[in-house]
Amino acid sequence: MGIDSFCSLDGSDPFWDWNRTWNASSPDLTRCFQSTVLVWVPCFYLWLCAPFYFAYLKWHDLGYICMTHLNKAKTVLGFLLWIVCWADVFYSFWERGQGTARAPVFFISPTMLGITMLLATFLIQYERIKGVQSSGVMLNFWLIAFLCATVSFRSRILQTINEPTGIDVFRSTTFYIYFALLLLSLLLSCLSDQPPLFSHNPCPESGASFLSKITFWWITKLLVQGFKRPLEEKDLWCLNSEDQSQKVVPQLVRCWNHECSKVKRSAYRGEKDRPPMEESEILLVKSSQNTSEPSLFLALCRTFGPYFLVSSLYKIVHDILMFVGPEILRLLIRFVNDGSAPYWQGYFYTSLLFVCTCVQTLILQRYFHVCFVTGMRLRTAIVGAVYRKALVITNAARRTSTVGEIVNLMSVDAQRFMDLITYINMIWSAPLQVILALYFLWQNLGPSVLAGVAVMVLMVPVNVLFLTHWDFSFFEQVAQMKSKDNRIKLMNEVLNGIKVLKLYAWELAFRDKVSKIRESELRVLKKTAYLGAVSTFTWVCAPFLVALSTFAVYVMVDEKNVLDAQKAFVSLALFNILRFPLNMLPMVISSMVQASVSMKRLRVFLSHEELDEDNVNRKAIAGSCLPLSLSRINVLIPEGSLVAVVGHVGSGKSSLLSALLGEMHKQDGAVSIKGSVAYVPQQAWIQNATLRENIVFGRERKESWYQSVVEACALLPDLEILPAADATEIGEKGVNLSGGQKQRVSLARAVYCDTAVYLLDDPLSAVDAHVGKHIFDKVIGPQGLLQGRTRVLVTHGLSFLPQADLILVMVDGEITETGSYLELMGRQGAFADFLRTYANTEQTEEEPGELGSFLMKGMDTSEGDGKKARSPEAAKLTEADKAKTGRVKLSVFWEYMKAIGICLSCISIFLFLCHHVASLGSNFWLSRWTDDPVINGTQPYREMRLSIYGALGITQGVAVFCYSISVSIGGILASRYLHETMLYNVLRSPMAFFERTPSGNLVNRFSKETDTIDSVIPSIFKMFMGSMFNVLGACAVILIATPLVVIIIPPLGLLYFFVQRFYVASSRQLKRLESVSRSPVYTHFNETLLGTSVIRAFGDQQRFIHESDGRVDLNQKAYYPSIVANRWLAVRLEFVGNCIVMFAALFAVISRDNLSPGIMGLSISYALQVTASLNWLVRMSSELETNIVAVERVKEYGDTEKEAEWTLEGSKPTTGWPTAGHIEICSFGLRYRDDLELAIRNINVIIEGGEKVGIVGRTGAGKSSLTLGLFRIIEASEGEIRVDGVNIANMGLHDLRSRITIIPQDPVLFSGTLRMNLDPFDGYTDEEVWRTLELAHLKNFVSGLPDKLNHECAEGGENLSLGQRQLVCLARALLRKTKILVLDEATAAVDLETDNLIQSTIRTQFEDCTVLTIAHRLNTIMDYTRVLVLDKGQMAEFDSPASLLAKKGLFYKMAKDSGLV
């Protein structure tokens, strides 16, 4: 039975009839076609999708939605549709019963449709049970069914008008009911149901309807809000659960661990004994054992591959749809040429073109959305994985990666992955597009296309040459990343040690060091820029050369080959399509090169050795003893005892504690600890949080215990001084606390955590003697808060030793003696000699209770002034990175242009113009050529036409090359200038600026923002200019071709402009919010890296991981709306572009009688480009605006307050100044911030040249403030200081600071050689340096090092002990040997022997100098000329030590507390 008889028994109703459809002026489809195909298409669609959709819903259960009115309505409509279909079937059976025969189609089609409607109804309910609020599958089904029914609806209306007699009333009625119900179902399926039960996600995306999702309509509300007022963080929604760190990071970590476990067995055997390599070595040495390395690439594929595959599907569909445009263009030109074709065909082509471009838009934007979300998850996962790894790597591995490198892994490398994800599909998509384009070109021009292919093949060697260069550039990239790491590492150190740089006046030396690294970075950038310019030249010329050669061969091969509009412009449209993949490939390849470098760096970091969990056995041990097994030593520490560890500097005391914590690499033996551990490091680690948060450290708050801990740790008087008591925010690394306060807070944290074992690494060194005694009695000693706990105390304070249960004496990393105090004294061994030397001053007994009353007095008196400054503002110290609001000011663009150079900027713009004028000219010339009349089957002027066409093409190429070079060079000039000025401005900022500004903000400026200025802005600028000229050119061509478009372009232009401004308001602000929320991620990470040992000791890794994840999520919370806003914009703009295409085609159809095919072809081929150009233009203009924010943020530090000038020409001191060292302090006072009280006031002191003056006082009395005033780190608020009669306020800062020397409280070293740390300006000879080292008792140590003076110090001097670092600082002072020396608690961290060495060196070497010492150990200043006693910022006493003791004032009390009287 044929299809015709299937539709009508007598075959009178054919399936298809050309005369009724295509060739008619009013086309219509046959009734048979309507009853079969148009009914079956929606049915086939739904039955095809149903099984897959069922499976998808089964696995993706989103919850349960209760029955709503919407759901009931959908279900009722489904049943009604089923009833209508069945009514048709029953009616056909009834007719048959009445004797009227009906064709099979009357039974089969309605039955099929009825069953499909039943399936649809069932699906609606199943979706509700599975929590689907809006379904794309069902919306498409209703849409297809409605469109098919619309054709039949039109036919029935026409039939009613033309043949009113032949109407089947029943079937017409059921059809109209069916049509109305379909329309209702379609409308209802556009709406979204209520959210499922128990779903807590305020992000409107999950609840948006399908239509809203594909057009990104759901974000409009946020954009409206952003248009009305600048967006703030509280306006943003939560992240979708599948994008959050807690979901994403574990997936990657799991896959990575799986990869590691595959290779571990083979890797571990060989790797165990090898020393750790530098990261750059690992990157540059091609590893011979590639097989034994875990693959990060596979881990990433496993984690993100499945979701990412969806994007590849979208991409394939989009790539195929791209070629519909040129095909429809061919049909349109044929339509214009064929005057007899009915007009409806032109309109049909126009509509088809519009629909195809719209579908293409939606699919492309969906594709981008998937890519960007994958990129976002990738970044979250990498940041999370790096953070987790940083908490567990060994100290040896930690030293191979500096803080700067690890921060770069998080910022730059993670960003590179994000950028690559968007374009990685081009690797297969570009070849596919090229093949399809060549296929259609062959269809169009025949074998002549081979000429074009030949040109492309000839271009391959050129490109291969580039790829080899890219390979070279791989190593360049490694070198550049290494330079960047070194620069960030150095900047990190500079920012951490800024106080020392200022005290020593070393800023210029370090500025030069940073600039030197920066220059090597810029050299690589310059090479890459030249390479990029040549590459851009070849890629831009490639499509043109392909077109030129193809057309030339086509017209030259055979005279009869006429280049008409159809051939020329369809080919041109295809060549334009060809241009995109060819342009993109080099960009993708360079992105892949960068990403592969990043991948390697990440893999190296994630493969670092981890601390062995089994280094310390934490299981409970039977009995009450704690065996500690170290190399060649067995020590038994009874539970609950107090153990003191003593020894000289560098004898391994801190290492012993590290071993107990499991921080050291265990060779053999076992370490077991019973119960939880708390650890107080030698250098206190303080978080940027409130004082209370630092002490409570994430534990639950117990008020009474908290109070007793604060009191025992002698913190109550400090709380009185701090502006908001324990709610005061402490700056990074505790910048607004003194050394003693930091150490006490660190101790209080350990005590508060209430654990079984306490490891205390010399916590009493940084505090005054009487406070030290108070803390020992109240906290550590036998009667202290920690009685009954196991305490291991490293100490230099001999007065505490008699109270210890056990003393371990360490020499050169071994325990030489153990025993109680009396046992060791009785043995008369090394310990006893050691004691006899130092104990004569420390041993006297004192009356209890003295210190208590002293502290209470301190509290009472400070009560009054303390209360005044309490306010929430006073509690704040650091300033979070603020987001600016409103439009980026034009001045920022102007600043950038000035940084490039105005002349160079103008030349670049002129070259852009030349390129685009030549491009327009060549295409216009082509349209004139195609309109040349054909005489005797050939075109007469083709040689002339061809040569001018070629010349215009070459002009384009030259212009492209020149502007690429000029823009790239301009970008590098701007980079250099902006970085230099920012570096200078930051170094010129006063100390207060660094205390207020988190280092994360500054590092962010020097890493992320500088990277943006280096590599992102120049390329965006190029693309922005290119797309702007493209759009203007296209509009001009369309206007010339079809002047009618002038009606449409202004409103569309306005719409475009409005949408763009509307979007940029929010987009820019979201970018700023994202940028601002990025800094805390790095700040927290930096802080964590400095405190890993403390975090691990307290077992708080999970809390810190949770905190880091929270900060990353907060950052992505601002990033996600910005990518959706981008898609929102693209959909709307492409719609504007699609309208331009439609109107260009529509007006061409309307005015076909007076339009030449050439001009029409030109107009539409340009219109087809306009969509992409418009989209690109807005993307680039918003990218330009959002990225130029980097320039704004870099320039921002130019406007902050600055220190006084470093050198003042008029008031340079004489060469030997100061000659006497005479200091006169008159009515001196200073304050730390304008809104705070005076820290010290009304100080009047005259110190004669050569005098030795001790400065003493309780913590917070203003001792350090006085020295800060002398160095003008803080400027005087009142009074003045004169040195040798010169008012220091009138001198340049460097002139002043370089002529007085300080040995600061914290010994700060920078990474670099030991020699650089002593003399960064290379101002002294090697002999002088060696002599200094000898005086500083370091000569033996340094001459024992393999590299001697060139020994590389690690970051922060970590590979020297604290005592050795202090001696290096002493050597610095000896090298400068100025007339005035200030010692700021300089011997707090060393043992007594080293202390004596330092003191004797100072006495002999600085005999004729003025020495000011801030002292904790009063015995060091008892032989000084005079002592200045400060109390609460004022001078209490000033006289010789003997006189002060006789007076029995404050000094006497302190001496008594220290056991000196």
PDB file of N, CA, C and O in Angstrom, residues 299-325:
ATOM      1  N   ALA A 299      43.716  13.302  35.979  1.00  0.00           N
ATOM      2  CA  ALA A 299      42.888  13.573  37.168  1.00  0.00           C
ATOM      3  C   ALA A 299      41.863  14.658  36.850  1.00  0.00           C
ATOM      4  O   ALA A 299      40.684  14.558  37.212  1.00  0.00           O
ATOM      5  N   LEU A 300      42.307  15.716  36.139  1.00  0.00           N
ATOM      6  CA  LEU A 300      41.389  16.810  35.773  1.00  0.00           C
ATOM      7  C   LEU A 300      40.318  16.297  34.823  1.00  0.00           C
ATOM      8  O   LEU A 300      39.144  16.652  34.934  1.00  0.00           O
ATOM      9  N   CYS A 301      40.735  15.455  33.859  1.00  0.00           N
ATOM     10  CA  CYS A 301      39.760  14.908  32.900  1.00  0.00           C
ATOM     11  C   CYS A 301      38.704  14.084  33.616  1.00  0.00           C
ATOM     12  O   CYS A 301      37.518  14.182  33.324  1.00  0.00           O
ATOM     13  N   ARG A 302      39.177  13.262  34.565  1.00  0.00           N
ATOM     14  CA  ARG A 302      38.218  12.423  35.299  1.00  0.00           C
ATOM     15  C   ARG A 302      37.209  13.279  36.063  1.00  0.00           C
ATOM     16  O   ARG A 302      36.043  12.960  36.147  1.00  0.00           O
ATOM     17  N   THR A 303      37.723  14.365  36.645  1.00  0.00           N
ATOM     18  CA  THR A 303      36.864  15.186  37.506  1.00  0.00           C
ATOM     19  C   THR A 303      35.872  16.002  36.691  1.00  0.00           C
ATOM     20  O   THR A 303      34.695  16.064  37.002  1.00  0.00           O
ATOM     21  N   PHE A 304      36.377  16.664  35.625  1.00  0.00           N
ATOM     22  CA  PHE A 304      35.530  17.639  34.929  1.00  0.00           C
ATOM     23  C   PHE A 304      35.102  17.193  33.534  1.00  0.00           C
ATOM     24  O   PHE A 304      34.335  17.881  32.873  1.00  0.00           O
ATOM     25  N   GLY A 305      35.653  16.042  33.088  1.00  0.00           N
ATOM     26  CA  GLY A 305      35.382  15.591  31.715  1.00  0.00           C
ATOM     27  C   GLY A 305      33.912  15.424  31.373  1.00  0.00           C
ATOM     28  O   GLY A 305      33.424  16.004  30.395  1.00  0.00           O
ATOM     29  N   PRO A 306      33.174  14.644  32.197  1.00  0.00           N
ATOM     30  CA  PRO A 306      31.780  14.352  31.813  1.00  0.00           C
ATOM     31  C   PRO A 306      30.941  15.612  31.578  1.00  0.00           C
ATOM     32  O   PRO A 306      30.253  15.727  30.565  1.00  0.00           O
ATOM     33  N   TYR A 307      31.045  16.570  32.511  1.00  0.00           N
ATOM     34  CA  TYR A 307      30.249  17.805  32.363  1.00  0.00           C
ATOM     35  C   TYR A 307      30.727  18.578  31.142  1.00  0.00           C
ATOM     36  O   TYR A 307      29.943  19.182  30.416  1.00  0.00           O
ATOM     37  N   PHE A 308      32.039  18.521  30.914  1.00  0.00           N
ATOM     38  CA  PHE A 308      32.620  19.298  29.818  1.00  0.00           C
ATOM     39  C   PHE A 308      32.237  18.725  28.456  1.00  0.00           C
ATOM     40  O   PHE A 308      32.139  19.454  27.471  1.00  0.00           O
ATOM     41  N   LEU A 309      31.989  17.408  28.409  1.00  0.00           N
ATOM     42  CA  LEU A 309      31.608  16.779  27.132  1.00  0.00           C
ATOM     43  C   LEU A 309      30.334  17.392  26.570  1.00  0.00           C
ATOM     44  O   LEU A 309      30.151  17.476  25.354  1.00  0.00           O
ATOM     45  N   VAL A 310      29.434  17.808  27.472  1.00  0.00           N
ATOM     46  CA  VAL A 310      28.180  18.443  27.035  1.00  0.00           C
ATOM     47  C   VAL A 310      28.495  19.630  26.132  1.00  0.00           C
ATOM     48  O   VAL A 310      27.851  19.851  25.103  1.00  0.00           O
ATOM     49  N   SER A 311      29.540  20.391  26.523  1.00  0.00           N
ATOM     50  CA  SER A 311      29.884  21.575  25.731  1.00  0.00           C
ATOM     51  C   SER A 311      30.328  21.177  24.330  1.00  0.00           C
ATOM     52  O   SER A 311      30.070  21.879  23.350  1.00  0.00           O
ATOM     53  N   SER A 312      31.004  20.031  24.210  1.00  0.00           N
ATOM     54  CA  SER A 312      31.445  19.590  22.886  1.00  0.00           C
ATOM     55  C   SER A 312      30.255  19.295  21.980  1.00  0.00           C
ATOM     56  O   SER A 312      30.288  19.582  20.784  1.00  0.00           O
ATOM     57  N   LEU A 313      29.188  18.748  22.569  1.00  0.00           N
ATOM     58  CA  LEU A 313      27.975  18.493  21.773  1.00  0.00           C
ATOM     59  C   LEU A 313      27.408  19.794  21.237  1.00  0.00           C
ATOM     60  O   LEU A 313      27.083  19.919  20.049  1.00  0.00           O
ATOM     61  N   TYR A 314      27.295  20.784  22.141  1.00  0.00           N
ATOM     62  CA  TYR A 314      26.789  22.101  21.709  1.00  0.00           C
ATOM     63  C   TYR A 314      27.661  22.651  20.578  1.00  0.00           C
ATOM     64  O   TYR A 314      27.174  23.220  19.607  1.00  0.00           O
ATOM     65  N   LYS A 315      28.971  22.465  20.722  1.00  0.00           N
ATOM     66  CA  LYS A 315      29.911  23.046  19.762  1.00  0.00           C
ATOM     67  C   LYS A 315      29.713  22.424  18.376  1.00  0.00           C
ATOM     68  O   LYS A 315      29.743  23.130  17.359  1.00  0.00           O
ATOM     69  N   ILE A 316      29.507  21.106  18.349  1.00  0.00           N
ATOM     70  CA  ILE A 316      29.321  20.434  17.042  1.00  0.00           C
ATOM     71  C   ILE A 316      28.089  20.999  16.343  1.00  0.00           C
ATOM     72  O   ILE A 316      28.127  21.369  15.161  1.00  0.00           O
ATOM     73  N   VAL A 317      26.975  21.087  17.089  1.00  0.00           N
ATOM     74  CA  VAL A 317      25.727  21.606  16.492  1.00  0.00           C
ATOM     75  C   VAL A 317      25.950  23.025  15.978  1.00  0.00           C
ATOM     76  O   VAL A 317      25.558  23.377  14.861  1.00  0.00           O
ATOM     77  N   HIS A 318      26.624  23.839  16.793  1.00  0.00           N
ATOM     78  CA  HIS A 318      26.862  25.230  16.405  1.00  0.00           C
ATOM     79  C   HIS A 318      27.715  25.309  15.151  1.00  0.00           C
ATOM     80  O   HIS A 318      27.444  26.084  14.233  1.00  0.00           O
ATOM     81  N   ASP A 319      28.772  24.490  15.089  1.00  0.00           N
ATOM     82  CA  ASP A 319      29.666  24.528  13.923  1.00  0.00           C
ATOM     83  C   ASP A 319      28.923  24.181  12.641  1.00  0.00           C
ATOM     84  O   ASP A 319      29.178  24.771  11.584  1.00  0.00           O
ATOM     85  N   ILE A 320      27.993  23.228  12.734  1.00  0.00           N
ATOM     86  CA  ILE A 320      27.237  22.849  11.524  1.00  0.00           C
ATOM     87  C   ILE A 320      26.295  23.988  11.128  1.00  0.00           C
ATOM     88  O   ILE A 320      26.181  24.344   9.946  1.00  0.00           O
ATOM     89  N   LEU A 321      25.649  24.593  12.148  1.00  0.00           N
ATOM     90  CA  LEU A 321      24.709  25.694  11.853  1.00  0.00           C
ATOM     91  C   LEU A 321      25.409  26.898  11.222  1.00  0.00           C
ATOM     92  O   LEU A 321      24.786  27.664  10.488  1.00  0.00           O
ATOM     93  N   MET A 322      26.717  27.066  11.521  1.00  0.00           N
ATOM     94  CA  MET A 322      27.452  28.209  10.956  1.00  0.00           C
ATOM     95  C   MET A 322      27.386  28.237   9.430  1.00  0.00           C
ATOM     96  O   MET A 322      27.446  29.297   8.816  1.00  0.00           O
ATOM     97  N   PHE A 323      27.309  27.053   8.827  1.00  0.00           N
ATOM     98  CA  PHE A 323      27.374  26.976   7.354  1.00  0.00           C
ATOM     99  C   PHE A 323      26.011  27.147   6.697  1.00  0.00           C
ATOM    100  O   PHE A 323      25.911  27.142   5.479  1.00  0.00           O
ATOM    101  N   VAL A 324      24.965  27.284   7.544  1.00  0.00           N
ATOM    102  CA  VAL A 324      23.626  27.524   6.969  1.00  0.00           C
ATOM    103  C   VAL A 324      23.574  28.929   6.364  1.00  0.00           C
ATOM    104  O   VAL A 324      22.997  29.136   5.290  1.00  0.00           O
ATOM    105  N   GLY A 325      24.228  29.907   7.050  1.00  0.00           N
ATOM    106  CA  GLY A 325      24.210  31.306   6.591  1.00  0.00           C
ATOM    107  C   GLY A 325      24.652  31.463   5.148  1.00  0.00           C
ATOM    108  O   GLY A 325      23.893  32.001   4.309  1.00  0.00           O
TER     109      GLY A 325
END
